[in-house]
Amino acid sequence: MAKTGTIYLVGAGPGDPDLLTIRAARLIERARVIVHDGLVDPAILALAHPEAELVPVAKRRARHTMPQDDINALLVRIARSGEDVVRLKGGDPFIFGRGGEEAEAARAAGVPVEIVPGISAANGAAAAAQIALTHREASSIVSFVAGQCKGLAEQDWAGLAGKGRTLVIYMGVKTAPQIAEKLMEDGLAPDMPVAVIENGARPSMRVIRGLLAGLPDLVEREAVVSPALIVIGEVTARDDVALAAIAKESAQ
């Protein structure tokens, strides 16, 4: 009976190879097949074995090189051929990484699957920007939402942001106008501080500060591109540098 390989769903973290878990680094180094997303940093892919087959399945807004069902089928096919396969994802596989769907597909096919968690984009980017997502004096609740899900306008975000709360929005660059409008319609103050973290935890990281009402203009004027996170809450304005940046932005 032919051996079945294992599918490893591996979190690549926010981009810096130094932030990989030891388990993730070891799997990448020894893998013979790596199926990776487009946002995985080239420095992490450079850790792969010279003879490893690197299979890109890049996903961008409205542009998928391979539909999710096809990715699921590819992973199962490789494992059934007897080869272990590393499915490498930015951040953590189970936080907006569709790792849950891939794990379900593996289990349904009777293929062994292991989840290797990674530092999430939110944790990694916020730490690099020195924004504490929770703070004794500012926030005891953190919520993660996706800013490009279908039916964004119909989603109920009431209570996710405001005093004592931090809201982290993934994939929200293109929908920043709708996000700002939605939150203000739900009662969030227009002068709530925000931070946009572009290329978090990478050498090219930018942290751009402002206020909720000015979020759409800020994203457009600064030509923010993915990967980027939007953090909304008082935790984004806890130091003099942040306050000065927000004051400057407000005066624009």
JSON list of C-alpha atoms in Angstrom, two decimals:
[
{"chain": "A", "resi": 1, "resn": "MET", "atom": "CA", "xyz": [0.00, 0.00, 0.00]},
{"chain": "A", "resi": 2, "resn": "ALA", "atom": "CA", "xyz": [1.47, 3.35, -1.05]},
{"chain": "A", "resi": 3, "resn": "LYS", "atom": "CA", "xyz": [2.52, 5.73, 1.69]},
{"chain": "A", "resi": 4, "resn": "THR", "atom": "CA", "xyz": [0.50, 8.92, 2.06]},
{"chain": "A", "resi": 5, "resn": "GLY", "atom": "CA", "xyz": [2.37, 12.13, 2.73]},
{"chain": "A", "resi": 6, "resn": "THR", "atom": "CA", "xyz": [1.46, 14.76, 5.29]},
{"chain": "A", "resi": 7, "resn": "ILE", "atom": "CA", "xyz": [0.14, 18.24, 4.56]},
{"chain": "A", "resi": 8, "resn": "TYR", "atom": "CA", "xyz": [1.78, 20.81, 6.83]},
{"chain": "A", "resi": 9, "resn": "LEU", "atom": "CA", "xyz": [-0.14, 24.09, 7.06]},
{"chain": "A", "resi": 10, "resn": "VAL", "atom": "CA", "xyz": [2.67, 26.41, 8.12]},
{"chain": "A", "resi": 11, "resn": "GLY", "atom": "CA", "xyz": [2.43, 30.03, 9.26]},
{"chain": "A", "resi": 12, "resn": "ALA", "atom": "CA", "xyz": [5.23, 32.14, 7.80]},
{"chain": "A", "resi": 13, "resn": "GLY", "atom": "CA", "xyz": [4.58, 35.04, 10.16]},
{"chain": "A", "resi": 14, "resn": "PRO", "atom": "CA", "xyz": [4.54, 38.69, 9.05]},
{"chain": "A", "resi": 15, "resn": "GLY", "atom": "CA", "xyz": [7.60, 38.42, 6.80]},
{"chain": "A", "resi": 16, "resn": "ASP", "atom": "CA", "xyz": [10.83, 38.56, 8.80]},
{"chain": "A", "resi": 17, "resn": "PRO", "atom": "CA", "xyz": [12.50, 35.12, 8.74]},
{"chain": "A", "resi": 18, "resn": "ASP", "atom": "CA", "xyz": [13.69, 35.71, 12.32]},
{"chain": "A", "resi": 19, "resn": "LEU", "atom": "CA", "xyz": [10.03, 35.58, 13.41]},
{"chain": "A", "resi": 20, "resn": "LEU", "atom": "CA", "xyz": [9.46, 32.05, 12.11]},
{"chain": "A", "resi": 21, "resn": "THR", "atom": "CA", "xyz": [8.91, 29.36, 14.70]},
{"chain": "A", "resi": 22, "resn": "ILE", "atom": "CA", "xyz": [11.69, 26.76, 14.91]},
{"chain": "A", "resi": 23, "resn": "ARG", "atom": "CA", "xyz": [9.21, 24.14, 13.69]},
{"chain": "A", "resi": 24, "resn": "ALA", "atom": "CA", "xyz": [8.29, 26.23, 10.65]},
{"chain": "A", "resi": 25, "resn": "ALA", "atom": "CA", "xyz": [11.93, 26.91, 9.75]},
{"chain": "A", "resi": 26, "resn": "ARG", "atom": "CA", "xyz": [12.83, 23.22, 9.98]},
{"chain": "A", "resi": 27, "resn": "LEU", "atom": "CA", "xyz": [9.91, 22.16, 7.78]},
{"chain": "A", "resi": 28, "resn": "ILE", "atom": "CA", "xyz": [10.74, 24.80, 5.15]},
{"chain": "A", "resi": 29, "resn": "GLU", "atom": "CA", "xyz": [14.39, 23.78, 5.07]},
{"chain": "A", "resi": 30, "resn": "ARG", "atom": "CA", "xyz": [13.71, 20.08, 4.53]},
{"chain": "A", "resi": 31, "resn": "ALA", "atom": "CA", "xyz": [10.55, 20.22, 2.37]},
{"chain": "A", "resi": 32, "resn": "ARG", "atom": "CA", "xyz": [10.70, 18.92, -1.17]},
{"chain": "A", "resi": 33, "resn": "VAL", "atom": "CA", "xyz": [7.42, 20.61, -2.16]},
{"chain": "A", "resi": 34, "resn": "ILE", "atom": "CA", "xyz": [6.30, 24.03, -0.89]},
{"chain": "A", "resi": 35, "resn": "VAL", "atom": "CA", "xyz": [2.97, 25.50, -1.99]},
{"chain": "A", "resi": 36, "resn": "HIS", "atom": "CA", "xyz": [3.08, 29.16, -1.02]},
{"chain": "A", "resi": 37, "resn": "ASP", "atom": "CA", "xyz": [1.00, 32.33, -1.09]},
{"chain": "A", "resi": 38, "resn": "GLY", "atom": "CA", "xyz": [2.16, 35.46, -2.86]},
{"chain": "A", "resi": 39, "resn": "LEU", "atom": "CA", "xyz": [2.68, 37.45, 0.34]},
{"chain": "A", "resi": 40, "resn": "VAL", "atom": "CA", "xyz": [5.29, 35.05, 1.74]},
{"chain": "A", "resi": 41, "resn": "ASP", "atom": "CA", "xyz": [8.50, 37.06, 1.85]},
{"chain": "A", "resi": 42, "resn": "PRO", "atom": "CA", "xyz": [11.24, 35.96, -0.60]},
{"chain": "A", "resi": 43, "resn": "ALA", "atom": "CA", "xyz": [13.68, 35.85, 2.31]},
{"chain": "A", "resi": 44, "resn": "ILE", "atom": "CA", "xyz": [11.62, 33.04, 3.82]},
{"chain": "A", "resi": 45, "resn": "LEU", "atom": "CA", "xyz": [11.41, 31.14, 0.53]},
{"chain": "A", "resi": 46, "resn": "ALA", "atom": "CA", "xyz": [15.19, 31.45, 0.31]},
{"chain": "A", "resi": 47, "resn": "LEU", "atom": "CA", "xyz": [15.42, 29.08, 3.29]},
{"chain": "A", "resi": 48, "resn": "ALA", "atom": "CA", "xyz": [14.03, 26.25, 1.18]},
{"chain": "A", "resi": 49, "resn": "HIS", "atom": "CA", "xyz": [16.19, 23.33, 0.05]},
{"chain": "A", "resi": 50, "resn": "PRO", "atom": "CA", "xyz": [17.88, 24.08, -3.33]},
{"chain": "A", "resi": 51, "resn": "GLU", "atom": "CA", "xyz": [16.06, 21.17, -4.91]},
{"chain": "A", "resi": 52, "resn": "ALA", "atom": "CA", "xyz": [12.65, 21.99, -3.44]},
{"chain": "A", "resi": 53, "resn": "GLU", "atom": "CA", "xyz": [9.78, 22.59, -5.82]},
{"chain": "A", "resi": 54, "resn": "LEU", "atom": "CA", "xyz": [8.19, 25.97, -5.07]},
{"chain": "A", "resi": 55, "resn": "VAL", "atom": "CA", "xyz": [4.59, 26.20, -6.24]},
{"chain": "A", "resi": 56, "resn": "PRO", "atom": "CA", "xyz": [3.09, 29.73, -6.08]},
{"chain": "A", "resi": 57, "resn": "VAL", "atom": "CA", "xyz": [-0.66, 30.05, -5.63]},
{"chain": "A", "resi": 58, "resn": "ALA", "atom": "CA", "xyz": [-0.70, 33.81, -5.14]},
{"chain": "A", "resi": 59, "resn": "LYS", "atom": "CA", "xyz": [-3.91, 35.44, -4.01]},
{"chain": "A", "resi": 60, "resn": "ARG", "atom": "CA", "xyz": [-4.65, 39.10, -4.44]},
{"chain": "A", "resi": 61, "resn": "ARG", "atom": "CA", "xyz": [-7.89, 40.98, -4.25]},
{"chain": "A", "resi": 62, "resn": "ALA", "atom": "CA", "xyz": [-10.05, 39.90, -7.23]},
{"chain": "A", "resi": 63, "resn": "ARG", "atom": "CA", "xyz": [-7.04, 38.08, -8.79]},
{"chain": "A", "resi": 64, "resn": "HIS", "atom": "CA", "xyz": [-6.45, 34.47, -7.82]},
{"chain": "A", "resi": 65, "resn": "THR", "atom": "CA", "xyz": [-3.93, 32.41, -9.75]},
{"chain": "A", "resi": 66, "resn": "MET", "atom": "CA", "xyz": [-5.66, 29.29, -8.43]},
{"chain": "A", "resi": 67, "resn": "PRO", "atom": "CA", "xyz": [-9.15, 28.93, -6.90]},
{"chain": "A", "resi": 68, "resn": "GLN", "atom": "CA", "xyz": [-9.25, 27.64, -3.34]},
{"chain": "A", "resi": 69, "resn": "ASP", "atom": "CA", "xyz": [-10.88, 24.34, -4.31]},
{"chain": "A", "resi": 70, "resn": "ASP", "atom": "CA", "xyz": [-8.05, 23.72, -6.75]},
{"chain": "A", "resi": 71, "resn": "ILE", "atom": "CA", "xyz": [-5.47, 24.47, -4.05]},
{"chain": "A", "resi": 72, "resn": "ASN", "atom": "CA", "xyz": [-7.18, 21.97, -1.75]},
{"chain": "A", "resi": 73, "resn": "ALA", "atom": "CA", "xyz": [-7.13, 19.35, -4.51]},
{"chain": "A", "resi": 74, "resn": "LEU", "atom": "CA", "xyz": [-3.46, 20.06, -5.29]},
{"chain": "A", "resi": 75, "resn": "LEU", "atom": "CA", "xyz": [-2.41, 19.55, -1.68]},
{"chain": "A", "resi": 76, "resn": "VAL", "atom": "CA", "xyz": [-4.33, 16.29, -1.43]},
{"chain": "A", "resi": 77, "resn": "ARG", "atom": "CA", "xyz": [-2.92, 15.06, -4.76]},
{"chain": "A", "resi": 78, "resn": "ILE", "atom": "CA", "xyz": [0.67, 15.73, -3.69]},
{"chain": "A", "resi": 79, "resn": "ALA", "atom": "CA", "xyz": [0.17, 13.98, -0.35]},
{"chain": "A", "resi": 80, "resn": "ARG", "atom": "CA", "xyz": [-1.48, 10.99, -1.97]},
{"chain": "A", "resi": 81, "resn": "SER", "atom": "CA", "xyz": [1.54, 10.65, -4.26]},
{"chain": "A", "resi": 82, "resn": "GLY", "atom": "CA", "xyz": [3.55, 9.89, -1.12]},
{"chain": "A", "resi": 83, "resn": "GLU", "atom": "CA", "xyz": [5.20, 13.30, -0.76]},
{"chain": "A", "resi": 84, "resn": "ASP", "atom": "CA", "xyz": [4.98, 15.56, 2.28]},
{"chain": "A", "resi": 85, "resn": "VAL", "atom": "CA", "xyz": [3.94, 19.08, 1.31]},
{"chain": "A", "resi": 86, "resn": "VAL", "atom": "CA", "xyz": [4.41, 22.37, 3.14]},
{"chain": "A", "resi": 87, "resn": "ARG", "atom": "CA", "xyz": [1.54, 24.79, 2.56]},
{"chain": "A", "resi": 88, "resn": "LEU", "atom": "CA", "xyz": [3.18, 28.09, 3.46]},
{"chain": "A", "resi": 89, "resn": "LYS", "atom": "CA", "xyz": [0.98, 31.04, 4.40]},
{"chain": "A", "resi": 90, "resn": "GLY", "atom": "CA", "xyz": [1.69, 34.56, 5.59]},
{"chain": "A", "resi": 91, "resn": "GLY", "atom": "CA", "xyz": [0.86, 35.20, 9.22]},
{"chain": "A", "resi": 92, "resn": "ASP", "atom": "CA", "xyz": [-1.05, 32.36, 10.87]},
{"chain": "A", "resi": 93, "resn": "PRO", "atom": "CA", "xyz": [-2.89, 29.70, 8.81]},
{"chain": "A", "resi": 94, "resn": "PHE", "atom": "CA", "xyz": [-6.05, 29.95, 10.90]},
{"chain": "A", "resi": 95, "resn": "ILE", "atom": "CA", "xyz": [-6.40, 33.76, 10.94]},
{"chain": "A", "resi": 96, "resn": "PHE", "atom": "CA", "xyz": [-7.83, 34.85, 7.57]},
{"chain": "A", "resi": 97, "resn": "GLY", "atom": "CA", "xyz": [-5.55, 32.32, 5.88]},
{"chain": "A", "resi": 98, "resn": "ARG", "atom": "CA", "xyz": [-8.22, 29.83, 4.78]},
{"chain": "A", "resi": 99, "resn": "GLY", "atom": "CA", "xyz": [-6.25, 27.17, 6.60]},
{"chain": "A", "resi": 100, "resn": "GLY", "atom": "CA", "xyz": [-9.45, 25.83, 8.08]},
{"chain": "A", "resi": 101, "resn": "GLU", "atom": "CA", "xyz": [-10.75, 24.96, 4.61]},
{"chain": "A", "resi": 102, "resn": "GLU", "atom": "CA", "xyz": [-7.51, 23.24, 3.65]},
{"chain": "A", "resi": 103, "resn": "ALA", "atom": "CA", "xyz": [-7.42, 21.25, 6.89]},
{"chain": "A", "resi": 104, "resn": "GLU", "atom": "CA", "xyz": [-11.02, 20.14, 6.33]},
{"chain": "A", "resi": 105, "resn": "ALA", "atom": "CA", "xyz": [-10.22, 19.07, 2.76]},
{"chain": "A", "resi": 106, "resn": "ALA", "atom": "CA", "xyz": [-7.25, 17.03, 4.00]},
{"chain": "A", "resi": 107, "resn": "ARG", "atom": "CA", "xyz": [-9.28, 15.29, 6.70]},
{"chain": "A", "resi": 108, "resn": "ALA", "atom": "CA", "xyz": [-12.12, 14.57, 4.25]},
{"chain": "A", "resi": 109, "resn": "ALA", "atom": "CA", "xyz": [-9.60, 12.92, 1.92]},
{"chain": "A", "resi": 110, "resn": "GLY", "atom": "CA", "xyz": [-8.06, 10.88, 4.72]},
{"chain": "A", "resi": 111, "resn": "VAL", "atom": "CA", "xyz": [-4.74, 12.70, 4.42]},
{"chain": "A", "resi": 112, "resn": "PRO", "atom": "CA", "xyz": [-2.70, 13.50, 7.57]},
{"chain": "A", "resi": 113, "resn": "VAL", "atom": "CA", "xyz": [-2.51, 17.22, 8.29]},
{"chain": "A", "resi": 114, "resn": "GLU", "atom": "CA", "xyz": [-0.51, 19.21, 10.85]},
{"chain": "A", "resi": 115, "resn": "ILE", "atom": "CA", "xyz": [-1.01, 22.86, 11.71]},
{"chain": "A", "resi": 116, "resn": "VAL", "atom": "CA", "xyz": [2.11, 24.91, 12.48]},
{"chain": "A", "resi": 117, "resn": "PRO", "atom": "CA", "xyz": [0.96, 28.27, 13.88]},
{"chain": "A", "resi": 118, "resn": "GLY", "atom": "CA", "xyz": [2.73, 31.48, 12.98]},
{"chain": "A", "resi": 119, "resn": "ILE", "atom": "CA", "xyz": [2.91, 34.97, 14.41]},
{"chain": "A", "resi": 120, "resn": "SER", "atom": "CA", "xyz": [-0.20, 36.59, 13.00]},
{"chain": "A", "resi": 121, "resn": "ALA", "atom": "CA", "xyz": [0.02, 39.67, 10.83]},
{"chain": "A", "resi": 122, "resn": "ALA", "atom": "CA", "xyz": [-1.79, 41.63, 13.54]},
{"chain": "A", "resi": 123, "resn": "ASN", "atom": "CA", "xyz": [0.57, 40.59, 16.33]},
{"chain": "A", "resi": 124, "resn": "GLY", "atom": "CA", "xyz": [3.72, 40.96, 14.26]},
{"chain": "A", "resi": 125, "resn": "ALA", "atom": "CA", "xyz": [2.87, 44.27, 12.62]},
{"chain": "A", "resi": 126, "resn": "ALA", "atom": "CA", "xyz": [1.57, 45.84, 15.83]},
{"chain": "A", "resi": 127, "resn": "ALA", "atom": "CA", "xyz": [4.66, 44.77, 17.76]},
{"chain": "A", "resi": 128, "resn": "ALA", "atom": "CA", "xyz": [6.97, 46.14, 15.06]},
{"chain": "A", "resi": 129, "resn": "ALA", "atom": "CA", "xyz": [5.05, 49.43, 15.15]},
{"chain": "A", "resi": 130, "resn": "GLN", "atom": "CA", "xyz": [5.15, 49.38, 18.98]},
{"chain": "A", "resi": 131, "resn": "ILE", "atom": "CA", "xyz": [1.37, 49.52, 19.19]},
{"chain": "A", "resi": 132, "resn": "ALA", "atom": "CA", "xyz": [0.08, 47.50, 22.14]},
{"chain": "A", "resi": 133, "resn": "LEU", "atom": "CA", "xyz": [-3.20, 45.97, 20.98]},
{"chain": "A", "resi": 134, "resn": "THR", "atom": "CA", "xyz": [-4.26, 45.74, 24.62]},
{"chain": "A", "resi": 135, "resn": "HIS", "atom": "CA", "xyz": [-3.35, 48.25, 27.28]},
{"chain": "A", "resi": 136, "resn": "ARG", "atom": "CA", "xyz": [-4.50, 48.51, 30.88]},
{"chain": "A", "resi": 137, "resn": "GLU", "atom": "CA", "xyz": [-5.50, 52.15, 30.37]},
{"chain": "A", "resi": 138, "resn": "ALA", "atom": "CA", "xyz": [-6.86, 51.96, 26.84]},
{"chain": "A", "resi": 139, "resn": "SER", "atom": "CA", "xyz": [-8.09, 48.56, 25.66]},
{"chain": "A", "resi": 140, "resn": "SER", "atom": "CA", "xyz": [-9.15, 45.24, 27.13]},
{"chain": "A", "resi": 141, "resn": "ILE", "atom": "CA", "xyz": [-10.82, 43.86, 23.99]},
{"chain": "A", "resi": 142, "resn": "VAL", "atom": "CA", "xyz": [-9.31, 43.17, 20.54]},
{"chain": "A", "resi": 143, "resn": "SER", "atom": "CA", "xyz": [-11.31, 42.20, 17.45]},
{"chain": "A", "resi": 144, "resn": "PHE", "atom": "CA", "xyz": [-10.04, 41.05, 14.06]},
{"chain": "A", "resi": 145, "resn": "VAL", "atom": "CA", "xyz": [-12.18, 41.57, 10.95]},
{"chain": "A", "resi": 146, "resn": "ALA", "atom": "CA", "xyz": [-11.66, 41.16, 7.22]},
{"chain": "A", "resi": 147, "resn": "GLY", "atom": "CA", "xyz": [-12.19, 44.34, 5.24]},
{"chain": "A", "resi": 148, "resn": "GLN", "atom": "CA", "xyz": [-12.87, 42.77, 1.87]},
{"chain": "A", "resi": 149, "resn": "CYS", "atom": "CA", "xyz": [-15.40, 40.07, 2.70]},
{"chain": "A", "resi": 150, "resn": "LYS", "atom": "CA", "xyz": [-18.52, 39.80, 0.58]},
{"chain": "A", "resi": 151, "resn": "GLY", "atom": "CA", "xyz": [-21.44, 41.76, 1.98]},
{"chain": "A", "resi": 152, "resn": "LEU", "atom": "CA", "xyz": [-19.22, 44.16, 3.91]},
{"chain": "A", "resi": 153, "resn": "ALA", "atom": "CA", "xyz": [-21.99, 46.75, 4.20]},
{"chain": "A", "resi": 154, "resn": "GLU", "atom": "CA", "xyz": [-24.36, 44.19, 5.73]},
{"chain": "A", "resi": 155, "resn": "GLN", "atom": "CA", "xyz": [-21.92, 42.93, 8.37]},
{"chain": "A", "resi": 156, "resn": "ASP", "atom": "CA", "xyz": [-22.62, 43.99, 11.94]},
{"chain": "A", "resi": 157, "resn": "TRP", "atom": "CA", "xyz": [-19.52, 45.63, 13.38]},
{"chain": "A", "resi": 158, "resn": "ALA", "atom": "CA", "xyz": [-21.40, 47.52, 16.09]},
{"chain": "A", "resi": 159, "resn": "GLY", "atom": "CA", "xyz": [-19.47, 47.46, 19.34]},
{"chain": "A", "resi": 160, "resn": "LEU", "atom": "CA", "xyz": [-16.23, 46.14, 17.83]},
{"chain": "A", "resi": 161, "resn": "ALA", "atom": "CA", "xyz": [-14.50, 49.53, 18.07]},
{"chain": "A", "resi": 162, "resn": "GLY", "atom": "CA", "xyz": [-14.71, 52.35, 20.56]},
{"chain": "A", "resi": 163, "resn": "LYS", "atom": "CA", "xyz": [-13.54, 53.25, 24.03]},
{"chain": "A", "resi": 164, "resn": "GLY", "atom": "CA", "xyz": [-11.65, 50.41, 25.64]},
{"chain": "A", "resi": 165, "resn": "ARG", "atom": "CA", "xyz": [-11.52, 48.40, 22.41]},
{"chain": "A", "resi": 166, "resn": "THR", "atom": "CA", "xyz": [-9.10, 47.84, 19.54]},
{"chain": "A", "resi": 167, "resn": "LEU", "atom": "CA", "xyz": [-10.22, 46.87, 16.05]},
{"chain": "A", "resi": 168, "resn": "VAL", "atom": "CA", "xyz": [-7.71, 45.35, 13.62]},
{"chain": "A", "resi": 169, "resn": "ILE", "atom": "CA", "xyz": [-8.80, 45.23, 9.98]},
{"chain": "A", "resi": 170, "resn": "TYR", "atom": "CA", "xyz": [-7.12, 42.87, 7.54]},
{"chain": "A", "resi": 171, "resn": "MET", "atom": "CA", "xyz": [-7.33, 43.49, 3.79]},
{"chain": "A", "resi": 172, "resn": "GLY", "atom": "CA", "xyz": [-8.98, 46.87, 4.21]},
{"chain": "A", "resi": 173, "resn": "VAL", "atom": "CA", "xyz": [-6.92, 49.12, 1.92]},
{"chain": "A", "resi": 174, "resn": "LYS", "atom": "CA", "xyz": [-9.30, 49.05, -1.03]},
{"chain": "A", "resi": 175, "resn": "THR", "atom": "CA", "xyz": [-12.40, 49.37, 1.13]},
{"chain": "A", "resi": 176, "resn": "ALA", "atom": "CA", "xyz": [-11.14, 52.10, 3.49]},
{"chain": "A", "resi": 177, "resn": "PRO", "atom": "CA", "xyz": [-13.92, 54.55, 2.49]},
{"chain": "A", "resi": 178, "resn": "GLN", "atom": "CA", "xyz": [-16.64, 51.98, 3.20]},
{"chain": "A", "resi": 179, "resn": "ILE", "atom": "CA", "xyz": [-14.96, 50.96, 6.45]},
{"chain": "A", "resi": 180, "resn": "ALA", "atom": "CA", "xyz": [-14.75, 54.52, 7.77]},
{"chain": "A", "resi": 181, "resn": "GLU", "atom": "CA", "xyz": [-18.33, 55.26, 6.76]},
{"chain": "A", "resi": 182, "resn": "LYS", "atom": "CA", "xyz": [-19.59, 52.02, 8.29]},
{"chain": "A", "resi": 183, "resn": "LEU", "atom": "CA", "xyz": [-17.89, 52.59, 11.63]},
{"chain": "A", "resi": 184, "resn": "MET", "atom": "CA", "xyz": [-19.02, 56.20, 11.91]},
{"chain": "A", "resi": 185, "resn": "GLU", "atom": "CA", "xyz": [-22.58, 55.22, 11.03]},
{"chain": "A", "resi": 186, "resn": "ASP", "atom": "CA", "xyz": [-22.36, 52.71, 13.88]},
{"chain": "A", "resi": 187, "resn": "GLY", "atom": "CA", "xyz": [-21.53, 55.58, 16.22]},
{"chain": "A", "resi": 188, "resn": "LEU", "atom": "CA", "xyz": [-17.74, 55.59, 16.34]},
{"chain": "A", "resi": 189, "resn": "ALA", "atom": "CA", "xyz": [-16.35, 59.09, 16.80]},
{"chain": "A", "resi": 190, "resn": "PRO", "atom": "CA", "xyz": [-14.79, 60.62, 13.65]},
{"chain": "A", "resi": 191, "resn": "ASP", "atom": "CA", "xyz": [-11.75, 61.65, 15.72]},
{"chain": "A", "resi": 192, "resn": "MET", "atom": "CA", "xyz": [-10.96, 58.10, 16.84]},
{"chain": "A", "resi": 193, "resn": "PRO", "atom": "CA", "xyz": [-7.20, 57.55, 16.27]},
{"chain": "A", "resi": 194, "resn": "VAL", "atom": "CA", "xyz": [-6.14, 55.07, 13.59]},
{"chain": "A", "resi": 195, "resn": "ALA", "atom": "CA", "xyz": [-2.88, 53.64, 12.33]},
{"chain": "A", "resi": 196, "resn": "VAL", "atom": "CA", "xyz": [-2.19, 52.01, 8.99]},
{"chain": "A", "resi": 197, "resn": "ILE", "atom": "CA", "xyz": [0.74, 49.58, 9.06]},
{"chain": "A", "resi": 198, "resn": "GLU", "atom": "CA", "xyz": [2.12, 48.77, 5.63]},
{"chain": "A", "resi": 199, "resn": "ASN", "atom": "CA", "xyz": [4.58, 45.86, 5.22]},
{"chain": "A", "resi": 200, "resn": "GLY", "atom": "CA", "xyz": [4.57, 45.23, 8.95]},
{"chain": "A", "resi": 201, "resn": "ALA", "atom": "CA", "xyz": [7.74, 43.79, 10.50]},
{"chain": "A", "resi": 202, "resn": "ARG", "atom": "CA", "xyz": [9.65, 44.16, 7.22]},
{"chain": "A", "resi": 203, "resn": "PRO", "atom": "CA", "xyz": [12.45, 46.61, 6.35]},
{"chain": "A", "resi": 204, "resn": "SER", "atom": "CA", "xyz": [10.02, 48.60, 4.20]},
{"chain": "A", "resi": 205, "resn": "MET", "atom": "CA", "xyz": [7.43, 49.00, 6.97]},
{"chain": "A", "resi": 206, "resn": "ARG", "atom": "CA", "xyz": [5.51, 52.28, 7.17]},
{"chain": "A", "resi": 207, "resn": "VAL", "atom": "CA", "xyz": [3.26, 53.37, 10.03]},
{"chain": "A", "resi": 208, "resn": "ILE", "atom": "CA", "xyz": [0.85, 56.13, 9.04]},
{"chain": "A", "resi": 209, "resn": "ARG", "atom": "CA", "xyz": [-1.31, 57.81, 11.69]},
{"chain": "A", "resi": 210, "resn": "GLY", "atom": "CA", "xyz": [-4.52, 59.71, 11.45]},
{"chain": "A", "resi": 211, "resn": "LEU", "atom": "CA", "xyz": [-8.15, 59.90, 12.49]},
{"chain": "A", "resi": 212, "resn": "LEU", "atom": "CA", "xyz": [-11.05, 57.72, 11.42]},
{"chain": "A", "resi": 213, "resn": "ALA", "atom": "CA", "xyz": [-12.79, 60.42, 9.38]},
{"chain": "A", "resi": 214, "resn": "GLY", "atom": "CA", "xyz": [-9.62, 60.99, 7.36]},
{"chain": "A", "resi": 215, "resn": "LEU", "atom": "CA", "xyz": [-8.81, 57.31, 6.80]},
{"chain": "A", "resi": 216, "resn": "PRO", "atom": "CA", "xyz": [-9.87, 57.17, 3.12]},
{"chain": "A", "resi": 217, "resn": "ASP", "atom": "CA", "xyz": [-7.86, 60.28, 2.22]},
{"chain": "A", "resi": 218, "resn": "LEU", "atom": "CA", "xyz": [-4.86, 59.03, 4.20]},
{"chain": "A", "resi": 219, "resn": "VAL", "atom": "CA", "xyz": [-4.80, 55.69, 2.37]},
{"chain": "A", "resi": 220, "resn": "GLU", "atom": "CA", "xyz": [-5.15, 57.38, -1.02]},
{"chain": "A", "resi": 221, "resn": "ARG", "atom": "CA", "xyz": [-2.69, 60.20, -0.42]},
{"chain": "A", "resi": 222, "resn": "GLU", "atom": "CA", "xyz": [0.00, 57.91, 0.98]},
{"chain": "A", "resi": 223, "resn": "ALA", "atom": "CA", "xyz": [-0.60, 55.33, -1.79]},
{"chain": "A", "resi": 224, "resn": "VAL", "atom": "CA", "xyz": [-0.84, 52.53, 0.75]},
{"chain": "A", "resi": 225, "resn": "VAL", "atom": "CA", "xyz": [-0.50, 49.07, -0.78]},
{"chain": "A", "resi": 226, "resn": "SER", "atom": "CA", "xyz": [-0.99, 45.55, 0.54]},
{"chain": "A", "resi": 227, "resn": "PRO", "atom": "CA", "xyz": [0.00, 43.92, 2.76]},
{"chain": "A", "resi": 228, "resn": "ALA", "atom": "CA", "xyz": [-1.34, 46.49, 5.20]},
{"chain": "A", "resi": 229, "resn": "LEU", "atom": "CA", "xyz": [-3.34, 46.46, 8.41]},
{"chain": "A", "resi": 230, "resn": "ILE", "atom": "CA", "xyz": [-5.63, 49.15, 9.77]},
{"chain": "A", "resi": 231, "resn": "VAL", "atom": "CA", "xyz": [-5.68, 49.49, 13.55]},
{"chain": "A", "resi": 232, "resn": "ILE", "atom": "CA", "xyz": [-8.44, 51.57, 15.09]},
{"chain": "A", "resi": 233, "resn": "GLY", "atom": "CA", "xyz": [-8.48, 52.58, 18.72]},
{"chain": "A", "resi": 234, "resn": "GLU", "atom": "CA", "xyz": [-6.91, 54.67, 21.45]},
{"chain": "A", "resi": 235, "resn": "VAL", "atom": "CA", "xyz": [-3.92, 52.31, 21.62]},
{"chain": "A", "resi": 236, "resn": "THR", "atom": "CA", "xyz": [-2.64, 53.84, 18.37]},
{"chain": "A", "resi": 237, "resn": "ALA", "atom": "CA", "xyz": [-2.08, 57.20, 20.09]},
{"chain": "A", "resi": 238, "resn": "ARG", "atom": "CA", "xyz": [-0.32, 56.31, 23.31]},
{"chain": "A", "resi": 239, "resn": "ASP", "atom": "CA", "xyz": [2.96, 58.20, 22.86]},
{"chain": "A", "resi": 240, "resn": "ASP", "atom": "CA", "xyz": [4.15, 61.67, 21.89]},
{"chain": "A", "resi": 241, "resn": "VAL", "atom": "CA", "xyz": [5.38, 60.56, 18.46]},
{"chain": "A", "resi": 242, "resn": "ALA", "atom": "CA", "xyz": [1.99, 59.09, 17.61]},
{"chain": "A", "resi": 243, "resn": "LEU", "atom": "CA", "xyz": [0.14, 62.14, 18.90]},
{"chain": "A", "resi": 244, "resn": "ALA", "atom": "CA", "xyz": [2.36, 64.46, 16.89]},
{"chain": "A", "resi": 245, "resn": "ALA", "atom": "CA", "xyz": [1.79, 62.41, 13.74]},
{"chain": "A", "resi": 246, "resn": "ILE", "atom": "CA", "xyz": [-1.98, 62.45, 14.28]},
{"chain": "A", "resi": 247, "resn": "ALA", "atom": "CA", "xyz": [-1.96, 66.20, 14.91]},
{"chain": "A", "resi": 248, "resn": "LYS", "atom": "CA", "xyz": [-0.02, 66.74, 11.69]},
{"chain": "A", "resi": 249, "resn": "GLU", "atom": "CA", "xyz": [-2.39, 64.50, 9.76]},
{"chain": "A", "resi": 250, "resn": "SER", "atom": "CA", "xyz": [-5.43, 66.31, 11.18]},
{"chain": "A", "resi": 251, "resn": "ALA", "atom": "CA", "xyz": [-4.02, 69.64, 10.03]},
{"chain": "A", "resi": 252, "resn": "GLN", "atom": "CA", "xyz": [-3.68, 68.46, 6.42]}
]
